[in-house]
mmCIF file of N, CA and C in Angstrom:
data_model
loop_
_atom_site.group_PDB
_atom_site.id
_atom_site.type_symbol
_atom_site.label_atom_id
_atom_site.label_comp_id
_atom_site.label_asym_id
_atom_site.label_seq_id
_atom_site.Cartn_x
_atom_site.Cartn_y
_atom_site.Cartn_z
ATOM 1 N N ASP A 15 -1.648 59.791 61.107
ATOM 2 C CA ASP A 15 -1.743 61.223 60.961
ATOM 3 C C ASP A 15 -0.636 61.747 60.050
ATOM 4 N N LEU A 16 -0.752 62.994 59.700
ATOM 5 C CA LEU A 16 0.172 63.597 58.736
ATOM 6 C C LEU A 16 1.615 63.568 59.225
ATOM 7 N N TYR A 17 1.824 63.830 60.522
ATOM 8 C CA TYR A 17 3.180 63.808 61.081
ATOM 9 C C TYR A 17 3.831 62.446 60.868
ATOM 10 N N ARG A 18 3.136 61.406 61.233
ATOM 11 C CA ARG A 18 3.692 60.052 61.123
ATOM 12 C C ARG A 18 3.941 59.645 59.672
ATOM 13 N N GLN A 19 3.153 60.145 58.761
ATOM 14 C CA GLN A 19 3.341 59.821 57.348
ATOM 15 C C GLN A 19 4.682 60.319 56.827
ATOM 16 N N HIS A 20 5.169 61.422 57.384
ATOM 17 C CA HIS A 20 6.399 62.035 56.887
ATOM 18 C C HIS A 20 7.655 61.604 57.637
ATOM 19 N N ILE A 21 7.503 60.795 58.671
ATOM 20 C CA ILE A 21 8.668 60.349 59.442
ATOM 21 C C ILE A 21 9.660 59.588 58.568
ATOM 22 N N PRO A 22 9.233 58.608 57.763
ATOM 23 C CA PRO A 22 10.226 57.902 56.926
ATOM 24 C C PRO A 22 10.983 58.833 55.985
ATOM 25 N N ASP A 23 10.295 59.841 55.454
ATOM 26 C CA ASP A 23 10.968 60.808 54.580
ATOM 27 C C ASP A 23 12.023 61.587 55.361
ATOM 28 N N ARG A 24 11.656 62.002 56.559
ATOM 29 C CA ARG A 24 12.595 62.777 57.376
ATOM 30 C C ARG A 24 13.794 61.915 57.769
ATOM 31 N N ILE A 25 13.570 60.670 58.113
ATOM 32 C CA ILE A 25 14.678 59.758 58.419
ATOM 33 C C ILE A 25 15.574 59.633 57.184
ATOM 34 N N GLY A 26 14.952 59.504 56.019
ATOM 35 C CA GLY A 26 15.698 59.401 54.766
ATOM 36 C C GLY A 26 16.534 60.633 54.468
ATOM 37 N N GLU A 27 16.117 61.796 54.966
ATOM 38 C CA GLU A 27 16.898 63.022 54.794
ATOM 39 C C GLU A 27 18.035 63.108 55.812
ATOM 40 N N LEU A 28 17.756 62.712 57.035
ATOM 41 C CA LEU A 28 18.738 62.860 58.113
ATOM 42 C C LEU A 28 19.933 61.926 57.978
ATOM 43 N N VAL A 29 19.688 60.687 57.593
ATOM 44 C CA VAL A 29 20.766 59.694 57.544
ATOM 45 C C VAL A 29 21.896 60.122 56.605
ATOM 46 N N PRO A 30 21.607 60.544 55.368
ATOM 47 C CA PRO A 30 22.707 60.977 54.499
ATOM 48 C C PRO A 30 23.407 62.242 55.008
ATOM 49 N N ARG A 31 22.642 63.172 55.574
ATOM 50 C CA ARG A 31 23.261 64.395 56.123
ATOM 51 C C ARG A 31 24.225 64.043 57.244
ATOM 52 N N LEU A 32 23.796 63.160 58.116
ATOM 53 C CA LEU A 32 24.645 62.739 59.219
ATOM 54 C C LEU A 32 25.872 61.997 58.709
ATOM 55 N N SER A 33 25.679 61.138 57.739
ATOM 56 C CA SER A 33 26.797 60.391 57.151
ATOM 57 C C SER A 33 27.836 61.323 56.542
ATOM 58 N N ARG A 34 27.375 62.365 55.864
ATOM 59 C CA ARG A 34 28.306 63.336 55.280
ATOM 60 C C ARG A 34 29.109 64.060 56.355
ATOM 61 N N LEU A 35 28.438 64.456 57.433
ATOM 62 C CA LEU A 35 29.147 65.134 58.526
ATOM 63 C C LEU A 35 30.204 64.224 59.140
ATOM 64 N N VAL A 36 29.842 62.982 59.358
ATOM 65 C CA VAL A 36 30.782 62.018 59.941
ATOM 66 C C VAL A 36 31.952 61.787 58.996
ATOM 67 N N ALA A 37 31.672 61.619 57.708
ATOM 68 C CA ALA A 37 32.725 61.346 56.722
ATOM 69 C C ALA A 37 33.724 62.495 56.610
ATOM 70 N N THR A 38 33.236 63.709 56.786
ATOM 71 C CA THR A 38 34.131 64.865 56.672
ATOM 72 C C THR A 38 34.779 65.245 57.997
ATOM 73 N N GLY A 39 34.396 64.545 59.067
ATOM 74 C CA GLY A 39 34.954 64.861 60.380
ATOM 75 C C GLY A 39 34.350 66.105 60.996
ATOM 76 N N ASN A 40 33.271 66.583 60.423
ATOM 77 C CA ASN A 40 32.608 67.785 60.917
ATOM 78 C C ASN A 40 31.625 67.390 62.015
ATOM 79 N N SER A 41 31.935 67.759 63.247
ATOM 80 C CA SER A 41 31.059 67.379 64.353
ATOM 81 C C SER A 41 29.971 68.412 64.621
ATOM 82 N N SER A 42 30.010 69.510 63.881
ATOM 83 C CA SER A 42 29.006 70.552 64.051
ATOM 84 C C SER A 42 27.622 70.009 63.724
ATOM 85 N N HIS A 43 26.737 70.113 64.641
ATOM 86 C CA HIS A 43 25.336 69.708 64.500
ATOM 87 C C HIS A 43 25.113 68.194 64.480
ATOM 88 N N GLN A 44 26.159 67.393 64.600
ATOM 89 C CA GLN A 44 25.948 65.941 64.628
ATOM 90 C C GLN A 44 25.035 65.554 65.773
ATOM 91 N N ASP A 45 25.254 66.142 66.939
ATOM 92 C CA ASP A 45 24.438 65.791 68.097
ATOM 93 C C ASP A 45 22.968 66.121 67.855
ATOM 94 N N GLN A 46 22.692 67.250 67.226
ATOM 95 C CA GLN A 46 21.312 67.636 66.961
ATOM 96 C C GLN A 46 20.652 66.703 65.952
ATOM 97 N N LEU A 47 21.396 66.321 64.926
ATOM 98 C CA LEU A 47 20.854 65.385 63.942
ATOM 99 C C LEU A 47 20.618 64.015 64.564
ATOM 100 N N LEU A 48 21.557 63.572 65.385
ATOM 101 C CA LEU A 48 21.398 62.290 66.075
ATOM 102 C C LEU A 48 20.185 62.310 67.001
ATOM 103 N N TYR A 49 20.008 63.420 67.687
ATOM 104 C CA TYR A 49 18.884 63.561 68.613
ATOM 105 C C TYR A 49 17.559 63.469 67.864
ATOM 106 N N GLU A 50 17.442 64.199 66.782
ATOM 107 C CA GLU A 50 16.211 64.153 65.992
ATOM 108 C C GLU A 50 15.996 62.761 65.410
ATOM 109 N N LEU A 51 17.062 62.181 64.882
ATOM 110 C CA LEU A 51 16.966 60.839 64.315
ATOM 111 C C LEU A 51 16.549 59.821 65.365
ATOM 112 N N ALA A 52 17.120 59.927 66.548
ATOM 113 C CA ALA A 52 16.777 58.998 67.633
ATOM 114 C C ALA A 52 15.286 59.039 67.943
ATOM 115 N N TRP A 53 14.729 60.225 68.027
ATOM 116 C CA TRP A 53 13.307 60.341 68.326
ATOM 117 C C TRP A 53 12.440 59.832 67.177
ATOM 118 N N LEU A 54 12.840 60.106 65.959
ATOM 119 C CA LEU A 54 12.071 59.607 64.819
ATOM 120 C C LEU A 54 12.102 58.083 64.768
ATOM 121 N N LEU A 55 13.261 57.518 65.041
ATOM 122 C CA LEU A 55 13.368 56.053 65.082
ATOM 123 C C LEU A 55 12.509 55.484 66.203
ATOM 124 N N GLN A 56 12.498 56.171 67.327
ATOM 125 C CA GLN A 56 11.668 55.757 68.462
ATOM 126 C C GLN A 56 10.193 55.762 68.044
ATOM 127 N N GLU A 57 9.785 56.811 67.353
ATOM 128 C CA GLU A 57 8.392 56.940 66.905
ATOM 129 C C GLU A 57 7.976 55.812 65.959
ATOM 130 N N THR A 58 8.921 55.284 65.196
ATOM 131 C CA THR A 58 8.589 54.228 64.235
ATOM 132 C C THR A 58 8.853 52.830 64.791
ATOM 133 N N GLY A 59 9.144 52.758 66.085
ATOM 134 C CA GLY A 59 9.332 51.459 66.721
ATOM 135 C C GLY A 59 10.711 50.850 66.542
ATOM 136 N N GLN A 60 11.650 51.615 66.031
ATOM 137 C CA GLN A 60 13.013 51.117 65.826
ATOM 138 C C GLN A 60 13.858 51.446 67.056
ATOM 139 N N LYS A 61 13.483 50.829 68.147
ATOM 140 C CA LYS A 61 14.060 51.174 69.450
ATOM 141 C C LYS A 61 15.564 50.919 69.539
ATOM 142 N N GLU A 62 16.032 49.823 68.990
ATOM 143 C CA GLU A 62 17.471 49.529 69.066
ATOM 144 C C GLU A 62 18.292 50.587 68.323
ATOM 145 N N ARG A 63 17.842 50.971 67.150
ATOM 146 C CA ARG A 63 18.546 52.018 66.387
ATOM 147 C C ARG A 63 18.467 53.347 67.138
ATOM 148 N N SER A 64 17.328 53.600 67.752
ATOM 149 C CA SER A 64 17.153 54.824 68.527
ATOM 150 C C SER A 64 18.148 54.859 69.687
ATOM 151 N N ILE A 65 18.269 53.762 70.386
ATOM 152 C CA ILE A 65 19.204 53.673 71.514
ATOM 153 C C ILE A 65 20.628 53.928 71.048
ATOM 154 N N ARG A 66 21.000 53.364 69.907
ATOM 155 C CA ARG A 66 22.364 53.586 69.398
ATOM 156 C C ARG A 66 22.626 55.065 69.120
ATOM 157 N N CYS A 67 21.627 55.764 68.607
ATOM 158 C CA CYS A 67 21.792 57.205 68.370
ATOM 159 C C CYS A 67 21.968 57.951 69.685
ATOM 160 N N PHE A 68 21.119 57.638 70.670
ATOM 161 C CA PHE A 68 21.252 58.281 71.976
ATOM 162 C C PHE A 68 22.613 57.973 72.596
ATOM 163 N N GLU A 69 23.043 56.719 72.500
ATOM 164 C CA GLU A 69 24.345 56.339 73.069
ATOM 165 C C GLU A 69 25.486 57.061 72.369
ATOM 166 N N LYS A 70 25.381 57.228 71.077
ATOM 167 C CA LYS A 70 26.433 57.939 70.340
ATOM 168 C C LYS A 70 26.555 59.379 70.845
ATOM 169 N N ILE A 71 25.426 59.987 71.148
ATOM 170 C CA ILE A 71 25.465 61.338 71.716
ATOM 171 C C ILE A 71 26.187 61.318 73.055
ATOM 172 N N THR A 72 25.852 60.353 73.914
ATOM 173 C CA THR A 72 26.471 60.324 75.240
ATOM 174 C C THR A 72 27.966 60.028 75.162
ATOM 175 N N LEU A 73 28.388 59.262 74.176
ATOM 176 C CA LEU A 73 29.806 58.913 74.054
ATOM 177 C C LEU A 73 30.634 59.977 73.346
ATOM 178 N N GLU A 74 30.047 60.643 72.366
ATOM 179 C CA GLU A 74 30.833 61.535 71.513
ATOM 180 C C GLU A 74 30.499 63.018 71.650
ATOM 181 N N HIS A 75 29.412 63.316 72.340
ATOM 182 C CA HIS A 75 28.983 64.720 72.401
ATOM 183 C C HIS A 75 28.578 65.110 73.821
ATOM 184 N N ALA A 76 29.364 64.703 74.790
ATOM 185 C CA ALA A 76 29.031 64.947 76.192
ATOM 186 C C ALA A 76 28.972 66.428 76.545
ATOM 187 N N ASP A 77 29.579 67.262 75.739
ATOM 188 C CA ASP A 77 29.561 68.697 76.028
ATOM 189 C C ASP A 77 28.407 69.420 75.339
ATOM 190 N N SER A 78 27.554 68.697 74.661
ATOM 191 C CA SER A 78 26.477 69.342 73.906
ATOM 192 C C SER A 78 25.220 69.513 74.755
ATOM 193 N N ARG A 79 24.376 70.387 74.284
ATOM 194 C CA ARG A 79 23.102 70.646 74.958
ATOM 195 C C ARG A 79 22.193 69.410 74.895
ATOM 196 N N THR A 80 22.242 68.683 73.794
ATOM 197 C CA THR A 80 21.379 67.510 73.651
ATOM 198 C C THR A 80 21.757 66.412 74.639
ATOM 199 N N TYR A 81 23.035 66.359 75.016
ATOM 200 C CA TYR A 81 23.478 65.362 75.993
ATOM 201 C C TYR A 81 22.679 65.503 77.280
ATOM 202 N N GLN A 82 22.478 66.720 77.693
ATOM 203 C CA GLN A 82 21.753 66.973 78.935
ATOM 204 C C GLN A 82 20.289 66.570 78.834
ATOM 205 N N LEU A 83 19.743 66.597 77.646
ATOM 206 C CA LEU A 83 18.332 66.287 77.445
ATOM 207 C C LEU A 83 18.025 64.794 77.467
ATOM 208 N N ILE A 84 19.019 63.968 77.209
ATOM 209 C CA ILE A 84 18.698 62.557 76.960
ATOM 210 C C ILE A 84 18.941 61.604 78.110
ATOM 211 N N GLY A 85 19.524 62.038 79.205
ATOM 212 C CA GLY A 85 19.833 61.121 80.299
ATOM 213 C C GLY A 85 18.687 60.223 80.692
ATOM 214 N N ARG A 86 17.610 60.801 81.143
ATOM 215 C CA ARG A 86 16.456 60.007 81.576
ATOM 216 C C ARG A 86 15.774 59.321 80.411
ATOM 217 N N GLU A 87 15.726 59.994 79.287
ATOM 218 C CA GLU A 87 15.062 59.404 78.116
ATOM 219 C C GLU A 87 15.761 58.141 77.651
ATOM 220 N N LEU A 88 17.091 58.139 77.663
ATOM 221 C CA LEU A 88 17.831 56.951 77.261
ATOM 222 C C LEU A 88 17.506 55.788 78.191
ATOM 223 N N GLU A 89 17.453 56.052 79.470
ATOM 224 C CA GLU A 89 17.099 54.992 80.425
ATOM 225 C C GLU A 89 15.704 54.445 80.134
ATOM 226 N N ARG A 90 14.748 55.324 79.865
ATOM 227 C CA ARG A 90 13.378 54.905 79.586
ATOM 228 C C ARG A 90 13.312 54.084 78.295
ATOM 229 N N VAL A 91 13.977 54.548 77.260
ATOM 230 C CA VAL A 91 13.960 53.853 75.967
ATOM 231 C C VAL A 91 14.601 52.473 76.102
ATOM 232 N N GLU A 92 15.717 52.396 76.815
ATOM 233 C CA GLU A 92 16.367 51.095 77.002
ATOM 234 C C GLU A 92 15.458 50.150 77.773
ATOM 235 N N ALA A 93 14.776 50.654 78.785
ATOM 236 C CA ALA A 93 13.864 49.815 79.567
ATOM 237 C C ALA A 93 12.713 49.301 78.700
ATOM 238 N N GLU A 94 12.185 50.169 77.849
ATOM 239 C CA GLU A 94 11.110 49.748 76.945
ATOM 240 C C GLU A 94 11.585 48.702 75.952
ATOM 241 N N ALA A 95 12.811 48.853 75.476
ATOM 242 C CA ALA A 95 13.353 47.901 74.499
ATOM 243 C C ALA A 95 13.534 46.521 75.101
ATOM 244 N N ARG A 96 13.791 46.454 76.399
ATOM 245 C CA ARG A 96 13.985 45.160 77.069
ATOM 246 C C ARG A 96 12.667 44.437 77.315
ATOM 247 N N GLN A 97 11.550 45.159 77.239
ATOM 248 C CA GLN A 97 10.250 44.545 77.531
ATOM 249 C C GLN A 97 9.739 43.725 76.383
#
């Protein structure tokens, strides 16, 4: 479908944006970009990369709104990756 066709493009946009934020030490919106990237990676079957994004949120952005959203999802994704 059309959504899935554009996922690689969106991943290609997010990775450099996130890299720039990290390089400049700007943590503003990093959690949101990581969250979106994690789900896009999940959608394309890149479960290990997705888990790393979710884990980065839990380790570095515990005070963010996205942290609260991913608790159960991270457990589910990790369980699926082990199967």
